[in-house]
């Protein structure tokens, strides 16, 4: 079981990484902060100062089409925001 699922690369997450040295990841739903910290430190070789987690709730979307009403749902996931020590950084584009 991998704790780190994928990094979040959005405009807001990139801004946080540049200004506050905080990186966002999608993580396993059952992982706690200690497990997330150990996974980031072993995967990227950095010192983690803090971990913040949040559960992103699914959103239900519906629209009217020619064939009737279509409903759908986005998936729920757990997000972790990792604060890295000053002077260190995580290169998210090295594994592409």
PDB file of N, CA, C and O in Angstrom, residues 2 8-9 12 20 42 44 50 54 59 66 73 75-76 85 90 92-94:
ATOM      1  N   UNK A   2       0.691   2.068  -1.004  1.00  0.00           N
ATOM      2  CA  UNK A   2       1.445   3.305  -1.102  1.00  0.00           C
ATOM      3  C   UNK A   2       0.665   4.427  -0.422  1.00  0.00           C
ATOM      4  O   UNK A   2      -0.531   4.598  -0.671  1.00  0.00           O
ATOM      5  N   UNK A   8      -0.372  17.127  -6.079  1.00  0.00           N
ATOM      6  CA  UNK A   8      -1.380  18.027  -6.633  1.00  0.00           C
ATOM      7  C   UNK A   8      -0.649  19.196  -7.270  1.00  0.00           C
ATOM      8  O   UNK A   8       0.057  19.940  -6.590  1.00  0.00           O
ATOM      9  N   UNK A   9      -0.812  19.325  -8.588  1.00  0.00           N
ATOM     10  CA  UNK A   9      -0.128  20.390  -9.320  1.00  0.00           C
ATOM     11  C   UNK A   9      -1.190  21.299  -9.914  1.00  0.00           C
ATOM     12  O   UNK A   9      -1.676  21.077 -11.020  1.00  0.00           O
ATOM     13  N   UNK A  12      -2.955  27.069  -7.444  1.00  0.00           N
ATOM     14  CA  UNK A  12      -2.951  27.392  -6.019  1.00  0.00           C
ATOM     15  C   UNK A  12      -1.860  26.608  -5.277  1.00  0.00           C
ATOM     16  O   UNK A  12      -1.156  27.164  -4.428  1.00  0.00           O
ATOM     17  N   UNK A  20       5.308  29.609   0.534  1.00  0.00           N
ATOM     18  CA  UNK A  20       5.353  29.067   1.899  1.00  0.00           C
ATOM     19  C   UNK A  20       6.108  27.752   2.029  1.00  0.00           C
ATOM     20  O   UNK A  20       6.159  27.177   3.103  1.00  0.00           O
ATOM     21  N   UNK A  42      11.063   9.735   3.274  1.00  0.00           N
ATOM     22  CA  UNK A  42      11.789   8.646   2.621  1.00  0.00           C
ATOM     23  C   UNK A  42      11.754   8.767   1.101  1.00  0.00           C
ATOM     24  O   UNK A  42      12.724   8.435   0.424  1.00  0.00           O
ATOM     25  N   UNK A  44      11.368  11.643  -0.829  1.00  0.00           N
ATOM     26  CA  UNK A  44      11.997  12.830  -1.400  1.00  0.00           C
ATOM     27  C   UNK A  44      13.260  13.277  -0.665  1.00  0.00           C
ATOM     28  O   UNK A  44      13.943  14.192  -1.116  1.00  0.00           O
ATOM     29  N   UNK A  50       5.818  20.095   9.146  1.00  0.00           N
ATOM     30  CA  UNK A  50       4.424  19.958   9.548  1.00  0.00           C
ATOM     31  C   UNK A  50       3.594  19.304   8.471  1.00  0.00           C
ATOM     32  O   UNK A  50       3.911  19.378   7.286  1.00  0.00           O
ATOM     33  N   UNK A  54      -6.768  17.012   5.139  1.00  0.00           N
ATOM     34  CA  UNK A  54      -8.184  17.316   5.026  1.00  0.00           C
ATOM     35  C   UNK A  54      -8.829  16.306   4.107  1.00  0.00           C
ATOM     36  O   UNK A  54      -8.204  15.817   3.167  1.00  0.00           O
ATOM     37  N   UNK A  59     -18.632  15.922  -4.687  1.00  0.00           N
ATOM     38  CA  UNK A  59     -19.638  16.895  -5.095  1.00  0.00           C
ATOM     39  C   UNK A  59     -20.550  16.253  -6.129  1.00  0.00           C
ATOM     40  O   UNK A  59     -20.089  15.572  -7.044  1.00  0.00           O
ATOM     41  N   UNK A  66     -30.678  16.277 -23.734  1.00  0.00           N
ATOM     42  CA  UNK A  66     -31.791  15.867 -24.597  1.00  0.00           C
ATOM     43  C   UNK A  66     -32.445  14.586 -24.097  1.00  0.00           C
ATOM     44  O   UNK A  66     -33.634  14.395 -24.239  1.00  0.00           O
ATOM     45  N   UNK A  73     -21.058  12.216  -9.873  1.00  0.00           N
ATOM     46  CA  UNK A  73     -20.439  12.542  -8.600  1.00  0.00           C
ATOM     47  C   UNK A  73     -18.932  12.511  -8.752  1.00  0.00           C
ATOM     48  O   UNK A  73     -18.386  11.602  -9.379  1.00  0.00           O
ATOM     49  N   UNK A  75     -15.154  12.095  -7.068  1.00  0.00           N
ATOM     50  CA  UNK A  75     -14.707  11.151  -6.054  1.00  0.00           C
ATOM     51  C   UNK A  75     -14.152  11.875  -4.830  1.00  0.00           C
ATOM     52  O   UNK A  75     -13.635  12.984  -4.923  1.00  0.00           O
ATOM     53  N   UNK A  76     -14.263  11.233  -3.685  1.00  0.00           N
ATOM     54  CA  UNK A  76     -13.737  11.778  -2.435  1.00  0.00           C
ATOM     55  C   UNK A  76     -12.293  11.318  -2.284  1.00  0.00           C
ATOM     56  O   UNK A  76     -11.933  10.213  -2.699  1.00  0.00           O
ATOM     57  N   UNK A  85      11.165  21.986   5.509  1.00  0.00           N
ATOM     58  CA  UNK A  85      12.106  22.868   6.196  1.00  0.00           C
ATOM     59  C   UNK A  85      12.647  23.931   5.250  1.00  0.00           C
ATOM     60  O   UNK A  85      12.712  23.735   4.031  1.00  0.00           O
ATOM     61  N   UNK A  90      11.014  20.136  -2.855  1.00  0.00           N
ATOM     62  CA  UNK A  90      10.648  18.860  -3.468  1.00  0.00           C
ATOM     63  C   UNK A  90      10.514  19.097  -4.958  1.00  0.00           C
ATOM     64  O   UNK A  90       9.760  19.972  -5.388  1.00  0.00           O
ATOM     65  N   UNK A  92       8.871  17.970  -7.939  1.00  0.00           N
ATOM     66  CA  UNK A  92       7.741  17.129  -8.339  1.00  0.00           C
ATOM     67  C   UNK A  92       7.829  16.670  -9.783  1.00  0.00           C
ATOM     68  O   UNK A  92       7.176  15.713 -10.160  1.00  0.00           O
ATOM     69  N   UNK A  93       8.628  17.324 -10.596  1.00  0.00           N
ATOM     70  CA  UNK A  93       8.707  17.005 -12.009  1.00  0.00           C
ATOM     71  C   UNK A  93       9.821  16.048 -12.369  1.00  0.00           C
ATOM     72  O   UNK A  93      10.030  15.716 -13.522  1.00  0.00           O
ATOM     73  N   UNK A  94      10.560  15.540 -11.376  1.00  0.00           N
ATOM     74  CA  UNK A  94      11.682  14.644 -11.678  1.00  0.00           C
ATOM     75  C   UNK A  94      11.218  13.247 -12.075  1.00  0.00           C
ATOM     76  O   UNK A  94      11.922  12.552 -12.790  1.00  0.00           O
TER      77      UNK A  94
END
